[in-house]
Structures are given as C-alpha cells and as structure tokens.
C-alpha cells in the first residue's frame, strides 16, 4: 500500500509539472477477462467510440406474441407547480397496489388518493419527518390554520396534465421484442453488471450494456465537455436507438439512473419498465462546488488510493477480500483523475426536476441497499412518492454496489419485476378526485410527510 501511495504521489507531481494527466482507462485484456464474444465497439460520434456488450441469445422459432397479452392502465394525473416551489400532484387514473412484487398479478385501484400533512413554509424542516411533532404553545396552534387560504388564492406557475393509456405486460426472455439495457454510474464500467448480464442472457434475454465515455474500454476524450450530462445522454440515446426493440427495460445504477430517466421520458412508447438502483431523489442535477472532485486532476491523482479506499468503504457493506476482488473484477473506480473530475463537474441537468420525474408513466422498481452511504434512504423514498408507478424494495444486506454484493437477490427481484403484469379485472368505475394525492414543497430536503408510504416494501 505504501509503494502504491508513493507511486501515485510521484506521478501526481509529474502531472502538475507537465500539465498532463495520465489516463487509467485501459482496454480490457481478453486473457484476463471473459471471452470477447458479445463485445462490440460502437462509434456514437466521429472519434467517440463506446464499448458495448451485446448478447443476443439463440432462440427457437416461435410464433409472435399475442397482441392481447398484458393490461391497459389509465395513466392520468395533474401536476401543478406554484411560485413558492410547492408541488401538488393529483392522481386521477389508476394506481397500482403496493403488493405488486409479492403476488403473480398486482391489482389496480382507480383514483387512489393519499393525504399528506403540509408544513408551514417558514417552519419547514430541512429533512423529512414522517411524524412531525405539533408545537406546544397554544398560540402556534391558532396561527397554523392561516396558510391554507393563502395557498388556495395563489395562482399556479405551471400546470402539466398527463392523460394516456399504457399497456403493461410480462416480459419473458423468449420474447423477441424485449431488450434489457444496463447503464452504470460514475467510475464504473459494464463489468459491474457481469452477474446480471450472464444471468439474464442464460434466461434468453437480449442484453445491452455500454461503457460510458472515459470508462472501461471506451474512448476517453481529453476535453471536459465530453463528460457533461447532455454529452453522455446523447451517447446513450444513440446506443438505445441502435439496439432498441419494441419493449425495452432500462436498468440503471447511481448516476446511470438519470440516463434511464432521460430515455424513459424521451421514448415513453418504447421504454416498457425501468429499474433504478440506488439512484437518489427526483431533483435536478447540479454539481457541488465544495466537492473534493473540484480539486485539480493532479491532486486527485495523488489522492487516488485514498479515494479508492473511501469508495470501497462507502460502496460496500463489508470491506473484506471478497469485496476488493469484486471491485477489481468489476473494473470499477478505474478512471483517470481528469475523467473523474469532468464527470462530477458535468452533472448539470436542470430539466430533471420533480415535475420531469412525475411525468413518467412506466412502472419503476426502486432498489436500495440499506447500508448505502452515498444515497440516503430518504432520497429513494422521495423518488417513490413522486413517481406514478413506483415500488421500493430495500435489500438489508446490501450497500451502494448491491448488484455486486447480492447478485442472486437482485437478479431474482429484477426477474420478478420483468415478469409482472397488472390484473385489472377487479377495477371499479373511476371517480373524480378533488383533492391532491401528493403535496410537496421545495426540494427533496424540504419534503414533509410520507406520501405513498404503502409503496415502500422492505425485503
């Protein structure tokens, strides 16, 4: 460890003197990894090449899937944004039961509503409090009813109405119109999905997993603009359009969840379901100005071993030899300091706010590792509140890299979600909703209440 640290410091000093940063993004040596079968190199832009693992299993000739399979769900909600940052969501259509992942067929109930307590704007807590304590002084009790009339008199800043029908069906591996896309986050590579790619390809699924620019064996342009959210999103748009089938399922991890959200919003007819693993809250992306990743690349190079150890400690529930080997096999955190700094600084996506997420109509499975030190549980709970069809599963023995720590649990959970389709046989006639289903204020940190709390399913 001391030799590694000394080498890192020496290279970092050379980096400062020469003004250049050595890249740690190396092509995968086929002799030390899986067979090269399934790996492709796709040029998304001139000189910008991404490595993609694409596995198309051999399938026996089968008749086309009957068009009547699946269930049609009415997606209707009214989203109102007020000038003070308050967000009111009214669910006017079908709402899926929280038992979706505990039985073969999940029921839907029409016009389901959830009542949420609203805090006064001036006293809103900085973190979610599911059971706010009422103030003791009687004067405060007398002043508390004052805000509601003020809210009713306000004019909305923006109103969005979602009204569409979505057909949700079971996606089996033998269906030729189904494709699974796996998208990793900052510092990762497609290799972190190794257990998932092997598992689902053996079940007959077509799987696609790219290396983001500067990661794995993809090209690493030495220009910061190549690693902004928009640049990476356009790369993934090109990959999606190249490999997409009629029904596509997106699986994202950490920063990769934002790209899944982007694609699901851009292609609602083609994105059938979405899985978000430790992705965080539904707030717009904005880089932190006080982050260690804002330091010069040469300094980050010197701190490389410390950052790698910090990532291991925060990303895994345990830090034993097994976890270190998983990190090495997954080719994770093996990016150059320049790429790492550019990726963190380029996380600017103002459009991806709560309204943007609330507009999604695809069923979404949220997976959270209980010991995750990067993404607090509150953020994924907040995501479940905002999304229309979202179901939260917590894996108690997992952390941020839960798909590597608990592959069997994650694979089983994902497969169950892929096969699920709603049962609307018991749906009753729809009624008009005259009160908000979800009411939130400000940012995720200012959220009050536990809307859709019944959707949180612990495992």
Short mmCIF file of C-alpha atoms in Angstrom, two decimals:
data_model
loop_
_atom_site.label_atom_id
_atom_site.label_comp_id
_atom_site.label_asym_id
_atom_site.label_seq_id
_atom_site.Cartn_x
_atom_site.Cartn_y
_atom_site.Cartn_z
CA UNK A 1 0.00 0.00 0.00
CA UNK A 2 2.88 2.38 0.79
CA UNK A 3 4.50 1.66 -2.60
CA UNK A 4 1.22 2.38 -4.35
CA UNK A 5 0.83 5.65 -2.46
CA UNK A 6 4.41 6.71 -3.24
CA UNK A 7 3.99 5.91 -6.92
CA UNK A 8 0.72 7.82 -7.00
CA UNK A 9 2.29 10.90 -5.40
CA UNK A 10 5.27 10.78 -7.79
CA UNK A 11 3.01 10.53 -10.84
CA UNK A 12 0.84 13.30 -9.44
CA UNK A 13 3.83 15.63 -9.13
CA UNK A 14 4.82 14.86 -12.72
CA UNK A 15 1.24 15.58 -13.72
CA UNK A 16 1.42 19.02 -12.06
CA UNK A 17 4.78 19.81 -13.71
CA UNK A 18 3.79 18.68 -17.21
CA UNK A 19 0.17 19.79 -17.07
CA UNK A 20 -0.95 16.41 -18.36
CA UNK A 21 -2.95 13.67 -16.72
CA UNK A 22 -2.21 10.04 -17.31
CA UNK A 23 -5.27 8.02 -18.17
CA UNK A 24 -6.13 4.90 -16.22
CA UNK A 25 -8.78 3.83 -18.69
CA UNK A 26 -7.28 0.81 -20.42
CA UNK A 27 -8.73 -1.71 -22.86
CA UNK A 28 -9.79 -4.92 -21.24
CA UNK A 29 -7.23 -7.69 -21.69
CA UNK A 30 -9.14 -10.62 -23.15
CA UNK A 31 -6.75 -13.07 -21.49
CA UNK A 32 -7.79 -11.91 -18.01
CA UNK A 33 -11.49 -11.41 -18.65
CA UNK A 34 -14.45 -13.16 -20.17
CA UNK A 35 -14.36 -14.27 -23.80
CA UNK A 36 -14.65 -11.43 -26.26
CA UNK A 37 -17.94 -12.84 -27.60
CA UNK A 38 -20.66 -10.23 -27.28
CA UNK A 39 -18.35 -7.20 -27.14
CA UNK A 40 -18.80 -4.55 -29.80
CA UNK A 41 -17.31 -1.09 -30.36
CA UNK A 42 -19.86 1.49 -31.48
CA UNK A 43 -18.90 4.90 -32.83
CA UNK A 44 -21.61 7.20 -31.49
CA UNK A 45 -19.86 10.27 -32.90
CA UNK A 46 -16.76 10.69 -35.06
CA UNK A 47 -13.84 9.61 -32.88
CA UNK A 48 -16.12 8.82 -29.92
CA UNK A 49 -16.29 5.05 -29.52
CA UNK A 50 -18.10 3.14 -26.78
CA UNK A 51 -17.55 -0.47 -25.86
CA UNK A 52 -20.85 -2.33 -25.68
CA UNK A 53 -21.56 -5.84 -24.51
CA UNK A 54 -24.44 -7.13 -26.60
CA UNK A 55 -25.68 -10.66 -26.07
CA UNK A 56 -28.41 -11.94 -28.36
CA UNK A 57 -29.25 -15.50 -27.27
CA UNK A 58 -30.19 -18.08 -29.82
CA UNK A 59 -33.92 -18.59 -29.67
CA UNK A 60 -36.01 -21.34 -31.26
CA UNK A 61 -38.51 -20.24 -33.85
CA UNK A 62 -41.63 -19.09 -32.03
CA UNK A 63 -44.90 -17.55 -33.04
CA UNK A 64 -45.50 -13.87 -32.45
CA UNK A 65 -46.69 -12.86 -29.03
CA UNK A 66 -50.48 -12.33 -28.99
CA UNK A 67 -51.32 -8.66 -29.02
CA UNK A 68 -53.95 -9.00 -26.31
CA UNK A 69 -51.45 -10.00 -23.61
CA UNK A 70 -50.91 -7.54 -20.80
CA UNK A 71 -53.19 -4.99 -19.20
CA UNK A 72 -54.07 -1.45 -20.18
CA UNK A 73 -53.65 1.02 -17.32
CA UNK A 74 -55.08 4.53 -17.33
CA UNK A 75 -52.28 7.00 -16.53
CA UNK A 76 -53.83 10.31 -15.58
CA UNK A 77 -52.51 12.91 -13.18
CA UNK A 78 -52.47 16.66 -12.82
CA UNK A 79 -49.18 18.27 -11.77
CA UNK A 80 -49.29 21.85 -10.50
CA UNK A 81 -46.25 23.93 -9.60
CA UNK A 82 -46.72 27.10 -7.56
CA UNK A 83 -44.41 30.10 -7.46
CA UNK A 84 -43.18 29.34 -3.94
CA UNK A 85 -41.90 25.92 -5.02
CA UNK A 86 -44.89 23.91 -3.82
CA UNK A 87 -45.72 20.88 -5.97
CA UNK A 88 -49.19 19.34 -5.98
CA UNK A 89 -49.84 16.05 -7.78
CA UNK A 90 -53.38 14.79 -8.27
CA UNK A 91 -53.71 11.15 -9.34
CA UNK A 92 -56.88 10.88 -11.41
CA UNK A 93 -56.31 7.50 -13.02
CA UNK A 94 -55.30 4.01 -11.96
CA UNK A 95 -52.85 3.48 -9.10
CA UNK A 96 -51.15 0.13 -8.68
CA UNK A 97 -51.25 -1.70 -5.37
CA UNK A 98 -48.03 -1.94 -3.38
CA UNK A 99 -48.27 -5.74 -3.38
CA UNK A 100 -47.12 -5.72 -6.99
CA UNK A 101 -43.99 -7.72 -6.25
CA UNK A 102 -45.47 -10.14 -3.73
CA UNK A 103 -48.03 -11.87 -5.91
CA UNK A 104 -48.23 -13.06 -9.53
CA UNK A 105 -50.67 -10.32 -10.54
CA UNK A 106 -50.92 -6.90 -8.94
CA UNK A 107 -54.32 -5.23 -8.75
CA UNK A 108 -55.02 -1.62 -9.61
CA UNK A 109 -57.39 0.69 -7.83
CA UNK A 110 -58.88 3.72 -9.56
CA UNK A 111 -58.31 7.25 -8.35
CA UNK A 112 -56.41 6.28 -5.23
CA UNK A 113 -55.55 9.27 -3.08
CA UNK A 114 -53.03 9.88 -0.34
CA UNK A 115 -53.38 12.70 2.16
CA UNK A 116 -50.20 14.49 3.21
CA UNK A 117 -49.75 16.92 6.08
CA UNK A 118 -48.39 20.27 4.94
CA UNK A 119 -45.89 22.23 7.00
CA UNK A 120 -45.83 25.98 7.16
CA UNK A 121 -43.39 27.41 4.62
CA UNK A 122 -41.45 29.35 7.25
CA UNK A 123 -41.03 26.32 9.54
CA UNK A 124 -40.49 23.52 7.04
CA UNK A 125 -37.83 21.14 8.40
CA UNK A 126 -34.68 20.52 6.40
CA UNK A 127 -35.21 16.74 6.39
CA UNK A 128 -38.31 14.53 6.04
CA UNK A 129 -40.13 13.94 9.30
CA UNK A 130 -42.86 11.30 8.93
CA UNK A 131 -44.36 12.18 12.33
CA UNK A 132 -43.99 15.92 12.90
CA UNK A 133 -44.48 16.97 16.49
CA UNK A 134 -47.11 19.72 16.88
CA UNK A 135 -45.88 22.89 18.59
CA UNK A 136 -46.61 23.14 22.30
CA UNK A 137 -47.60 26.81 22.61
CA UNK A 138 -51.29 27.37 22.05
CA UNK A 139 -50.58 30.49 20.02
CA UNK A 140 -48.83 28.40 17.40
CA UNK A 141 -51.90 26.19 17.16
CA UNK A 142 -54.02 29.25 16.48
CA UNK A 143 -51.67 30.54 13.80
CA UNK A 144 -51.27 27.19 11.98
CA UNK A 145 -54.62 27.23 10.05
CA UNK A 146 -53.67 30.55 8.41
CA UNK A 147 -51.52 29.21 5.49
CA UNK A 148 -54.19 27.08 3.68
CA UNK A 149 -56.33 30.02 2.48
CA UNK A 150 -53.17 31.70 1.20
CA UNK A 151 -52.32 28.54 -0.75
CA UNK A 152 -55.77 28.42 -2.34
CA UNK A 153 -55.54 32.03 -3.52
CA UNK A 154 -52.16 31.54 -5.22
CA UNK A 155 -52.03 31.22 -8.97
CA UNK A 156 -50.12 28.23 -10.33
CA UNK A 157 -46.85 28.89 -12.10
CA UNK A 158 -47.11 25.78 -14.26
CA UNK A 159 -49.66 23.01 -14.79
CA UNK A 160 -48.98 19.70 -16.53
CA UNK A 161 -51.70 17.17 -17.37
CA UNK A 162 -50.80 13.56 -18.10
CA UNK A 163 -53.59 11.50 -19.72
CA UNK A 164 -52.65 8.34 -21.56
CA UNK A 165 -53.17 4.61 -21.69
CA UNK A 166 -50.22 2.32 -21.06
CA UNK A 167 -50.18 -1.40 -21.75
CA UNK A 168 -48.08 -3.26 -19.19
CA UNK A 169 -47.23 -6.89 -19.90
CA UNK A 170 -44.95 -9.66 -18.77
CA UNK A 171 -41.53 -9.60 -20.43
CA UNK A 172 -40.09 -13.08 -20.79
CA UNK A 173 -36.67 -13.95 -22.08
CA UNK A 174 -38.06 -15.80 -25.07
CA UNK A 175 -39.97 -12.75 -26.31
CA UNK A 176 -38.06 -11.45 -29.36
CA UNK A 177 -39.36 -7.90 -28.86
CA UNK A 178 -37.77 -7.45 -25.41
CA UNK A 179 -34.34 -5.95 -24.71
CA UNK A 180 -32.62 -5.11 -21.42
CA UNK A 181 -30.30 -2.08 -21.15
CA UNK A 182 -27.86 -1.84 -18.23
CA UNK A 183 -26.28 1.57 -17.52
CA UNK A 184 -23.55 2.06 -14.91
CA UNK A 185 -22.62 5.20 -12.95
CA UNK A 186 -19.55 7.33 -12.33
CA UNK A 187 -16.32 5.34 -12.10
CA UNK A 188 -17.92 2.06 -13.09
CA UNK A 189 -17.98 0.00 -16.26
CA UNK A 190 -20.23 -2.54 -17.90
CA UNK A 191 -18.33 -5.21 -15.96
CA UNK A 192 -20.14 -4.31 -12.73
CA UNK A 193 -23.21 -5.91 -14.34
CA UNK A 194 -21.37 -9.18 -15.02
CA UNK A 195 -23.61 -11.37 -12.84
CA UNK A 196 -26.76 -9.76 -14.22
CA UNK A 197 -25.71 -10.00 -17.87
CA UNK A 198 -24.83 -13.67 -17.51
CA UNK A 199 -28.00 -14.49 -15.56
CA UNK A 200 -30.48 -12.83 -17.91
CA UNK A 201 -28.73 -13.88 -21.12
CA UNK A 202 -28.96 -17.50 -19.92
CA UNK A 203 -32.70 -16.97 -19.47
CA UNK A 204 -32.95 -15.95 -23.12
CA UNK A 205 -33.00 -12.16 -22.74
CA UNK A 206 -31.22 -9.87 -25.16
CA UNK A 207 -28.93 -7.69 -23.01
CA UNK A 208 -27.08 -4.49 -23.87
CA UNK A 209 -24.56 -2.82 -21.54
CA UNK A 210 -22.32 0.09 -22.66
CA UNK A 211 -19.22 1.62 -21.11
CA UNK A 212 -19.74 5.36 -20.68
CA UNK A 213 -17.17 7.60 -22.35
CA UNK A 214 -13.90 7.53 -20.38
CA UNK A 215 -14.89 4.31 -18.60
CA UNK A 216 -13.99 0.68 -19.18
CA UNK A 217 -12.68 0.26 -22.71
CA UNK A 218 -14.49 3.22 -24.29
CA UNK A 219 -12.52 6.15 -25.64
CA UNK A 220 -11.57 8.88 -23.17
CA UNK A 221 -11.55 12.32 -24.85
CA UNK A 222 -9.33 14.81 -23.04
CA UNK A 223 -11.88 17.59 -23.03
CA UNK A 224 -14.24 18.30 -20.13
CA UNK A 225 -17.22 18.99 -22.41
CA UNK A 226 -17.18 15.32 -23.44
CA UNK A 227 -18.40 14.29 -19.98
CA UNK A 228 -21.36 16.60 -19.34
CA UNK A 229 -24.74 15.02 -18.69
CA UNK A 230 -26.00 16.11 -22.10
CA UNK A 231 -23.00 14.67 -23.97
CA UNK A 232 -23.32 11.32 -22.20
CA UNK A 233 -27.10 11.31 -22.64
CA UNK A 234 -26.70 11.73 -26.40
CA UNK A 235 -24.24 8.81 -26.42
CA UNK A 236 -26.80 6.62 -24.71
CA UNK A 237 -29.56 7.86 -26.99
CA UNK A 238 -27.51 6.60 -29.93
CA UNK A 239 -26.96 3.24 -28.21
CA UNK A 240 -30.66 2.95 -27.38
CA UNK A 241 -31.78 3.75 -30.92
CA UNK A 242 -29.30 1.22 -32.31
CA UNK A 243 -30.37 -1.74 -30.16
CA UNK A 244 -33.93 -0.92 -29.03
CA UNK A 245 -36.74 -3.41 -29.53
CA UNK A 246 -40.47 -2.84 -29.26
CA UNK A 247 -40.40 -3.31 -25.48
CA UNK A 248 -37.30 -2.19 -23.62
CA UNK A 249 -36.40 -2.34 -19.94
CA UNK A 250 -33.82 0.11 -18.58
CA UNK A 251 -31.72 -0.79 -15.53
CA UNK A 252 -29.56 2.00 -14.11
CA UNK A 253 -27.22 2.30 -11.14
CA UNK A 254 -26.38 5.54 -9.32
CA UNK A 255 -25.68 8.24 -11.95
CA UNK A 256 -26.88 5.79 -14.59
CA UNK A 257 -30.41 6.18 -13.18
CA UNK A 258 -30.52 9.75 -14.51
CA UNK A 259 -29.87 8.49 -18.03
CA UNK A 260 -32.59 5.86 -17.65
CA UNK A 261 -34.97 8.65 -16.60
CA UNK A 262 -33.94 10.68 -19.63
CA UNK A 263 -34.54 7.81 -22.06
CA UNK A 264 -37.86 6.83 -20.43
CA UNK A 265 -39.04 10.43 -20.77
CA UNK A 266 -37.84 10.74 -24.37
CA UNK A 267 -39.17 7.36 -25.55
CA UNK A 268 -42.29 6.58 -23.48
CA UNK A 269 -43.72 4.22 -26.09
CA UNK A 270 -40.58 2.08 -26.27
CA UNK A 271 -39.50 2.05 -22.61
CA UNK A 272 -41.70 -0.60 -21.00
CA UNK A 273 -40.28 -0.72 -17.47
CA UNK A 274 -37.43 0.88 -15.51
CA UNK A 275 -35.25 -0.29 -12.62
CA UNK A 276 -33.47 2.35 -10.53
CA UNK A 277 -30.74 1.03 -8.21
CA UNK A 278 -29.53 3.49 -5.56
CA UNK A 279 -30.29 6.42 -7.83
CA UNK A 280 -31.26 9.08 -5.31
CA UNK A 281 -34.05 11.64 -5.28
CA UNK A 282 -36.03 13.17 -8.16
CA UNK A 283 -34.26 16.53 -8.07
CA UNK A 284 -32.46 18.36 -10.85
CA UNK A 285 -28.73 17.63 -11.12
CA UNK A 286 -26.28 20.32 -10.10
CA UNK A 287 -22.56 19.80 -9.38
CA UNK A 288 -21.32 20.52 -5.89
CA UNK A 289 -18.87 23.43 -5.73
CA UNK A 290 -17.38 22.21 -2.44
CA UNK A 291 -16.60 18.66 -3.53
CA UNK A 292 -13.18 17.03 -3.39
CA UNK A 293 -13.67 16.30 -7.09
CA UNK A 294 -13.31 20.00 -7.85
CA UNK A 295 -9.60 19.76 -6.99
CA UNK A 296 -7.08 19.76 -9.86
CA UNK A 297 -6.63 16.46 -11.67
CA UNK A 298 -3.03 16.09 -10.47
CA UNK A 299 -4.18 16.40 -6.86
CA UNK A 300 -6.88 13.80 -7.45
CA UNK A 301 -4.20 11.56 -8.92
CA UNK A 302 -2.19 11.80 -5.69
CA UNK A 303 -5.31 11.05 -3.69
CA UNK A 304 -6.20 8.09 -5.90
CA UNK A 305 -5.52 5.31 -3.36
CA UNK A 306 -7.39 7.20 -0.65
CA UNK A 307 -10.37 7.78 -2.93
CA UNK A 308 -10.39 4.12 -3.94
CA UNK A 309 -10.38 3.04 -0.30
CA UNK A 310 -13.13 5.54 0.53
CA UNK A 311 -15.21 4.20 -2.35
CA UNK A 312 -14.72 0.63 -1.13
CA UNK A 313 -15.72 1.61 2.41
CA UNK A 314 -18.78 3.60 1.39
CA UNK A 315 -19.88 1.47 -1.54
CA UNK A 316 -19.85 -1.95 0.15
CA UNK A 317 -21.49 -3.09 3.36
CA UNK A 318 -18.30 -5.08 4.14
CA UNK A 319 -14.71 -4.37 3.16
CA UNK A 320 -13.13 -7.81 3.02
CA UNK A 321 -11.05 -9.61 0.41
CA UNK A 322 -14.22 -10.62 -1.45
CA UNK A 323 -15.34 -7.02 -1.87
CA UNK A 324 -11.87 -5.90 -3.02
CA UNK A 325 -11.89 -8.68 -5.61
CA UNK A 326 -15.37 -7.67 -6.77
CA UNK A 327 -14.18 -4.11 -7.19
CA UNK A 328 -11.21 -5.30 -9.24
CA UNK A 329 -13.25 -7.69 -11.38
CA UNK A 330 -15.87 -5.02 -11.99
CA UNK A 331 -13.20 -2.63 -13.29
CA UNK A 332 -14.85 -0.07 -11.01
CA UNK A 333 -13.26 3.22 -9.99
CA UNK A 334 -10.60 2.65 -12.65
CA UNK A 335 -10.90 6.00 -14.40
CA UNK A 336 -8.38 8.78 -14.85
CA UNK A 337 -8.50 11.75 -12.44
CA UNK A 338 -9.35 14.02 -15.37
CA UNK A 339 -12.38 11.90 -16.34
CA UNK A 340 -13.50 11.60 -12.73
CA UNK A 341 -13.30 15.36 -12.21
CA UNK A 342 -15.05 16.12 -15.51
CA UNK A 343 -17.83 13.60 -14.78
CA UNK A 344 -18.57 15.10 -11.36
CA UNK A 345 -18.40 18.68 -12.65
CA UNK A 346 -20.60 17.85 -15.63
CA UNK A 347 -23.59 16.65 -13.61
CA UNK A 348 -25.75 19.60 -14.60
CA UNK A 349 -29.31 18.75 -15.67
CA UNK A 350 -31.83 21.43 -14.59
CA UNK A 351 -34.68 19.83 -16.57
CA UNK A 352 -34.58 16.66 -14.48
CA UNK A 353 -36.63 18.05 -11.61
CA UNK A 354 -39.61 16.61 -9.72
CA UNK A 355 -42.08 17.52 -12.46
CA UNK A 356 -39.93 15.74 -15.03
CA UNK A 357 -39.98 12.58 -12.92
CA UNK A 358 -43.69 12.91 -12.16
CA UNK A 359 -44.41 12.82 -15.90
CA UNK A 360 -43.04 9.29 -16.26
CA UNK A 361 -45.74 6.65 -16.79
CA UNK A 362 -43.64 3.47 -16.98
CA UNK A 363 -43.69 1.12 -13.96
CA UNK A 364 -40.49 1.67 -11.98
CA UNK A 365 -38.79 -0.61 -9.47
CA UNK A 366 -36.59 1.18 -6.94
CA UNK A 367 -33.87 -0.96 -5.35
CA UNK A 368 -32.00 0.41 -2.35
CA UNK A 369 -29.10 -1.09 -0.40
CA UNK A 370 -29.78 -0.46 3.26
CA UNK A 371 -26.13 0.32 4.07
CA UNK A 372 -25.63 2.74 1.16
CA UNK A 373 -23.54 5.70 2.37
CA UNK A 374 -23.75 7.58 -0.93
CA UNK A 375 -27.54 7.70 -1.33
CA UNK A 376 -29.68 8.11 1.82
CA UNK A 377 -32.86 6.08 2.12
CA UNK A 378 -34.86 9.33 2.26
CA UNK A 379 -33.95 10.12 -1.34
CA UNK A 380 -35.26 6.85 -2.76
CA UNK A 381 -38.38 7.22 -0.62
CA UNK A 382 -38.82 10.68 -2.06
CA UNK A 383 -38.48 9.22 -5.55
CA UNK A 384 -41.20 6.67 -4.77
CA UNK A 385 -43.51 9.49 -3.67
CA UNK A 386 -43.14 11.49 -6.88
CA UNK A 387 -43.27 8.70 -9.49
CA UNK A 388 -46.63 7.44 -10.72
CA UNK A 389 -45.99 3.67 -10.63
CA UNK A 390 -43.01 3.20 -8.31
CA UNK A 391 -42.27 0.36 -5.91
CA UNK A 392 -39.41 0.48 -3.44
CA UNK A 393 -37.51 -2.64 -2.37
CA UNK A 394 -34.83 -2.47 0.32
CA UNK A 395 -32.07 -5.09 0.45
CA UNK A 396 -30.89 -5.20 4.03
CA UNK A 397 -27.52 -6.82 3.40
CA UNK A 398 -26.58 -4.55 0.50
CA UNK A 399 -24.95 -1.15 0.06
CA UNK A 400 -24.33 1.12 -2.94
CA UNK A 401 -22.91 -1.71 -5.10
CA UNK A 402 -25.77 -4.02 -4.17
CA UNK A 403 -25.89 -5.76 -7.57
CA UNK A 404 -22.30 -6.96 -6.98
CA UNK A 405 -22.74 -7.74 -3.27
CA UNK A 406 -26.08 -9.56 -3.54
CA UNK A 407 -26.36 -10.69 -7.17
CA UNK A 408 -28.79 -13.56 -6.51
CA UNK A 409 -31.20 -11.34 -4.59
CA UNK A 410 -31.03 -8.56 -7.16
CA UNK A 411 -31.40 -10.93 -10.11
CA UNK A 412 -34.45 -12.61 -8.58
CA UNK A 413 -36.02 -9.27 -7.75
CA UNK A 414 -35.46 -7.88 -11.23
CA UNK A 415 -36.73 -11.02 -12.93
CA UNK A 416 -39.90 -10.97 -10.84
CA UNK A 417 -40.46 -7.37 -11.91
CA UNK A 418 -39.86 -8.19 -15.57
CA UNK A 419 -42.47 -10.96 -15.46
CA UNK A 420 -45.06 -8.92 -13.57
CA UNK A 421 -48.17 -7.58 -15.26
CA UNK A 422 -51.14 -5.92 -13.55
CA UNK A 423 -54.52 -7.54 -13.18
CA UNK A 424 -57.30 -5.03 -13.78
CA UNK A 425 -60.17 -7.49 -13.57
CA UNK A 426 -61.26 -6.05 -10.23
CA UNK A 427 -61.10 -2.41 -11.26
CA UNK A 428 -64.17 -0.42 -10.33
CA UNK A 429 -65.55 2.61 -12.11
CA UNK A 430 -63.38 5.70 -11.98
CA UNK A 431 -64.33 8.66 -9.79
CA UNK A 432 -63.24 12.25 -9.85
CA UNK A 433 -60.54 13.21 -7.41
CA UNK A 434 -60.98 16.63 -5.86
CA UNK A 435 -58.02 16.67 -3.52
CA UNK A 436 -54.25 16.34 -4.04
CA UNK A 437 -52.73 12.87 -3.99
CA UNK A 438 -49.23 14.10 -3.22
CA UNK A 439 -48.26 17.52 -1.96
CA UNK A 440 -44.64 18.50 -1.51
CA UNK A 441 -42.79 21.71 -1.02
CA UNK A 442 -39.41 22.91 -2.23
CA UNK A 443 -36.56 20.49 -2.74
CA UNK A 444 -36.22 16.89 -1.64
CA UNK A 445 -34.60 18.00 1.59
CA UNK A 446 -37.67 20.12 2.42
CA UNK A 447 -40.19 17.35 1.86
CA UNK A 448 -42.69 16.77 4.61
CA UNK A 449 -44.95 13.77 5.05
CA UNK A 450 -44.88 10.22 3.79
CA UNK A 451 -46.94 10.15 0.62
CA UNK A 452 -47.20 6.71 -0.93
CA UNK A 453 -45.69 5.22 2.20
CA UNK A 454 -47.51 2.00 1.46
CA UNK A 455 -45.35 1.59 -1.61
CA UNK A 456 -42.21 1.07 0.43
CA UNK A 457 -41.64 -2.68 0.60
CA UNK A 458 -38.82 -3.88 2.84
CA UNK A 459 -37.09 -7.09 1.97
#
